[in-house]
Amino acid sequence: MPDQDPKRHHDAVSPPRLAGHGRYGYSALPQRPVWTWPNGARLAVYVAVNMEHFAFGEGLGAELAPGGPQPDVLNYAWRDYGNRVGVWRLIDLLDDLALPASVLVNAAIYGYCPETMDAFRARGDEVVGHGRTNAERQGILAEPDERRLIAETTAVIAAAEGRAPQGWLGPWISQSRVTPDLLKEAGYSYLLDWSMDEQPVWFSTRDGGRILSVPYPQELNDIPSIVGRKDTGEDFAHILETTFDEMAEQSAKAPLVMGIALHPYLVGQPHRLRPLRRALRRVVERRDDLWITTAGAIAAHAASLPEGMIP
């Protein structure tokens, strides 16, 4: 006769076991400890400016329109606009609004247009490692080659800036299965590739180590929005504004991180810069209620909290 006890039947069934990464366990946001950012703020906001350089006639790159055979002059030149024109307008905007930046830089930028990094250095902005070039993905490399990519990028930045970067974002958000381990072993304290949370999260690394994951946006990111979903500049600004309003309200319940990811060849275009200016003004108008900062400062504050506060 069939078993009529639903509970007994439920207890006898095991959930499926899926492949996992082993870096972090599940943690429900409402069940975590509640703490604050500096000065009692509950919402931390940072702006990430992606400084990227691409190989001509080969490799990867975002596309304004479907590219033809290499050399793809249309899309190469469109991206290069960001380093020649767009970045300077974006720096002016950040200056006007007194906004700090985390500059996610391809090492190739220092050879191609070092003047751009001179300008960010004069502003006192944080520099974050972002690979050699966004014409390549790091996650497909063999471990020795990936280690070399991280080492080469780190060395170029350290030589130019006088210190090694503490944070890393892989080109194309690309990680291998050992990327967090390699970053920890190379001296990095945080990474930005994972967008699964609105708080920092500790990642386990091999040999008993750990590295902090700081939230990096994919929704408040102009590439997925404008290139991927074909949003307009007004659409992207609206996404930024409504996300800010909602996260400011949600942060009453828990400390949150709101990142804004920008690429000069996208938002440096005049028709996108204008609505972005309006949206960022909306954020800075509430400066006294927020912690407007950098990704590195967010990582440092989170790492300084008592053990158990960060999942």
XYZ file of C-alpha atoms in Angstrom:
311
model
C 0.000 0.000 0.000
C 1.446 3.464 -0.876
C 2.964 5.554 1.922
C 0.374 8.236 2.815
C 2.684 10.283 5.071
C 3.813 13.332 2.993
C 6.482 14.325 5.552
C 8.036 10.870 5.510
C 8.012 10.919 1.715
C 9.660 14.373 1.716
C 12.372 13.290 4.139
C 13.233 10.337 1.922
C 13.924 12.506 -1.129
C 17.346 14.156 -1.480
C 17.687 17.415 -3.457
C 19.854 17.267 -6.542
C 23.559 17.965 -6.069
C 24.827 20.435 -8.646
C 28.354 21.483 -9.466
C 29.476 24.367 -7.261
C 32.419 26.720 -7.000
C 33.262 26.257 -3.326
C 34.034 29.942 -2.841
C 31.105 30.992 -0.625
C 27.999 29.488 0.907
C 24.417 30.679 0.739
C 23.575 33.660 2.956
C 20.169 35.382 2.983
C 20.519 39.154 3.178
C 17.761 39.660 5.817
C 19.446 37.146 8.137
C 22.844 38.869 8.247
C 24.209 41.201 10.946
C 23.381 44.875 10.488
C 26.242 47.372 10.559
C 27.053 50.773 9.058
C 29.505 52.396 6.710
C 31.614 55.342 7.948
C 29.703 58.253 9.478
C 26.672 56.040 10.023
C 25.811 55.753 6.326
C 23.877 52.719 5.172
C 24.422 53.054 1.415
C 27.917 53.143 -0.095
C 28.156 54.430 -3.682
C 31.166 54.176 -5.968
C 31.794 55.025 -9.609
C 33.949 52.629 -11.655
C 35.498 54.107 -14.806
C 36.695 51.383 -17.178
C 39.797 52.459 -19.105
C 40.263 49.956 -21.918
C 42.490 49.642 -24.972
C 41.998 47.191 -27.821
C 44.208 45.584 -30.433
C 43.651 46.765 -33.991
C 42.523 44.113 -36.428
C 42.317 41.240 -33.953
C 40.865 40.143 -30.645
C 37.688 41.080 -28.799
C 35.836 44.356 -28.379
C 32.363 45.748 -27.798
C 30.467 46.633 -30.974
C 28.356 49.655 -31.837
C 27.146 47.787 -34.915
C 27.896 44.305 -36.261
C 31.520 44.363 -37.347
C 32.761 43.306 -40.736
C 35.988 41.492 -41.573
C 39.099 42.599 -39.707
C 40.308 45.234 -39.504
C 36.952 46.352 -38.074
C 37.567 50.092 -38.372
C 34.010 51.091 -37.430
C 34.055 49.528 -33.969
C 37.752 50.066 -33.244
C 37.434 53.800 -33.908
C 34.195 54.017 -31.895
C 35.934 52.508 -28.871
C 39.004 54.701 -29.350
C 36.779 57.783 -29.124
C 36.483 57.028 -25.421
C 40.210 57.441 -24.804
C 40.586 60.501 -27.043
C 37.437 62.468 -26.171
C 34.940 60.719 -23.907
C 37.209 60.196 -20.917
C 38.085 63.876 -20.711
C 34.423 64.865 -20.637
C 33.775 62.204 -18.007
C 36.636 63.541 -15.857
C 35.153 67.034 -16.145
C 31.806 65.651 -14.976
C 33.386 63.864 -12.007
C 35.223 67.073 -11.107
C 32.051 69.152 -11.359
C 30.238 66.803 -8.966
C 33.244 66.168 -6.683
C 32.939 62.430 -7.280
C 35.878 60.088 -6.658
C 36.436 57.180 -9.023
C 37.817 53.679 -9.062
C 39.677 53.490 -12.378
C 39.647 49.944 -13.796
C 42.583 50.055 -16.166
C 43.995 47.831 -18.872
C 47.785 47.888 -18.560
C 47.965 48.727 -22.284
C 46.483 52.149 -21.512
C 49.789 53.207 -19.921
C 51.550 52.655 -23.245
C 48.850 54.105 -25.473
C 47.423 57.142 -23.654
C 49.229 57.603 -20.315
C 47.926 61.172 -20.160
C 44.537 59.809 -19.148
C 46.022 58.065 -16.119
C 48.016 61.183 -15.258
C 44.687 63.000 -14.997
C 43.123 60.371 -12.742
C 46.282 60.309 -10.605
C 46.078 64.089 -10.162
C 42.521 63.615 -8.897
C 43.684 61.052 -6.332
C 41.515 58.279 -7.767
C 41.957 54.587 -6.965
C 43.493 52.377 -9.658
C 42.193 48.805 -10.067
C 43.785 46.084 -12.198
C 41.755 45.191 -15.312
C 44.101 42.932 -17.245
C 46.405 43.775 -20.123
C 43.692 44.591 -22.687
C 40.009 43.939 -23.186
C 40.898 42.399 -26.528
C 41.485 39.154 -24.584
C 39.754 37.028 -21.920
C 41.755 35.809 -18.962
C 39.466 32.935 -17.938
C 40.410 30.758 -20.905
C 44.138 30.821 -20.133
C 46.119 27.987 -18.589
C 47.085 28.680 -14.980
C 50.710 29.716 -15.701
C 49.545 32.069 -18.445
C 46.850 33.581 -16.253
C 49.370 34.069 -13.457
C 51.599 35.855 -15.961
C 48.736 38.115 -17.103
C 48.060 39.162 -13.501
C 51.768 39.697 -12.797
C 52.342 41.765 -15.941
C 49.325 43.963 -15.290
C 50.285 44.469 -11.660
C 53.864 45.388 -12.516
C 52.839 48.020 -15.067
C 50.400 49.673 -12.671
C 52.828 49.556 -9.737
C 55.595 51.148 -11.818
C 53.326 54.002 -12.930
C 51.390 54.593 -9.730
C 54.078 53.850 -7.150
C 52.080 51.024 -5.579
C 50.383 47.845 -6.637
C 46.596 47.795 -7.028
C 44.562 46.051 -4.347
C 41.504 45.339 -6.501
C 40.959 43.420 -9.740
C 38.281 43.135 -12.413
C 38.982 40.573 -15.123
C 38.752 41.734 -18.735
C 35.263 40.756 -19.905
C 34.425 39.704 -16.303
C 36.354 36.557 -17.177
C 37.599 34.201 -14.487
C 39.003 30.707 -14.560
C 38.365 28.246 -11.747
C 41.571 29.421 -10.012
C 41.393 33.201 -10.546
C 40.551 34.070 -6.916
C 43.463 31.891 -5.771
C 45.892 33.560 -8.170
C 44.741 37.048 -7.179
C 45.164 36.281 -3.475
C 48.632 34.832 -4.112
C 49.565 37.947 -6.140
C 48.753 40.210 -3.183
C 45.272 41.385 -4.135
C 42.788 41.975 -1.311
C 39.551 42.156 -3.309
C 37.954 41.296 -6.648
C 34.985 42.774 -8.513
C 33.897 40.105 -10.996
C 30.951 38.603 -9.108
C 27.608 40.460 -9.051
C 25.630 38.063 -6.858
C 25.173 40.385 -3.861
C 24.779 43.953 -2.626
C 27.257 43.510 0.239
C 30.895 42.406 0.249
C 31.340 38.634 0.605
C 34.394 36.619 1.618
C 35.638 34.101 -0.972
C 37.609 31.062 0.147
C 40.929 30.533 -1.617
C 43.265 27.588 -1.651
C 45.608 26.885 1.251
C 43.089 28.303 3.709
C 43.165 31.861 2.420
C 40.392 34.252 1.481
C 39.777 37.294 -0.697
C 36.921 39.795 -0.515
C 34.355 40.116 -3.297
C 33.044 43.690 -3.620
C 29.758 44.115 -5.540
C 30.288 45.255 -9.112
C 27.176 46.124 -11.127
C 25.846 44.417 -14.209
C 22.511 46.292 -14.167
C 24.093 49.704 -13.492
C 26.687 49.011 -16.151
C 26.573 50.842 -19.451
C 27.819 47.904 -21.555
C 25.045 45.398 -20.697
C 22.536 48.249 -20.807
C 23.513 50.149 -23.922
C 25.385 47.538 -25.972
C 23.526 44.453 -24.754
C 19.925 45.613 -24.290
C 20.165 48.587 -26.681
C 19.020 51.026 -23.992
C 19.293 54.727 -24.777
C 21.252 57.161 -22.656
C 17.950 58.254 -21.124
C 17.099 54.628 -20.364
C 20.427 54.100 -18.613
C 20.034 57.290 -16.585
C 16.531 56.225 -15.557
C 17.871 52.849 -14.442
C 20.507 54.627 -12.371
C 18.004 57.025 -10.795
C 15.388 54.435 -9.907
C 18.000 52.002 -8.593
C 19.437 54.732 -6.390
C 16.036 55.697 -5.002
C 15.151 52.085 -4.229
C 18.520 51.163 -2.740
C 18.517 54.269 -0.551
C 15.181 53.077 0.825
C 16.266 49.433 1.135
C 19.444 50.426 2.992
C 17.332 51.271 6.026
C 17.224 47.504 6.588
C 20.839 46.609 5.730
C 24.088 48.256 4.611
C 24.353 48.105 0.838
C 26.806 48.844 -1.989
C 25.732 50.589 -5.176
C 28.340 50.552 -7.921
C 28.042 52.468 -11.187
C 30.136 51.084 -14.072
C 30.991 53.488 -16.889
C 32.959 53.209 -20.135
C 34.093 56.494 -21.727
C 33.385 55.334 -25.291
C 29.740 54.838 -24.265
C 28.748 57.489 -21.719
C 31.329 59.956 -23.003
C 29.150 60.398 -26.090
C 27.334 63.762 -25.715
C 23.811 62.347 -26.018
C 24.518 59.892 -23.181
C 26.617 62.225 -21.044
C 23.777 64.709 -20.625
C 21.301 62.308 -18.959
C 24.153 60.708 -16.977
C 24.984 64.143 -15.588
C 21.406 64.537 -14.374
C 21.362 61.089 -12.775
C 24.661 61.574 -10.943
C 23.498 64.953 -9.670
C 20.539 63.146 -8.105
C 23.002 60.981 -6.195
C 25.301 63.757 -4.979
C 22.334 65.862 -3.825
C 22.006 63.287 -1.036
C 25.734 63.184 -0.321
C 25.241 63.790 3.407
C 23.144 60.611 3.707
C 25.565 58.383 1.765
C 29.138 57.213 1.724
C 30.397 58.233 -1.734
C 33.713 56.463 -2.001
C 35.813 53.953 -3.967
C 35.661 50.185 -4.303
C 38.957 49.902 -2.445
C 37.699 51.915 0.522
C 34.585 49.723 0.632
C 36.792 46.616 0.714
C 39.027 48.042 3.437
C 36.087 48.994 5.652
C 34.403 45.615 5.221
C 37.634 43.762 5.995
C 38.052 45.800 9.197
C 34.692 44.733 10.648
C 34.574 42.102 13.399
C 34.701 38.503 12.242
C 31.270 37.193 11.271
C 29.831 40.507 10.106
C 30.694 39.807 6.452
C 29.349 36.495 5.083
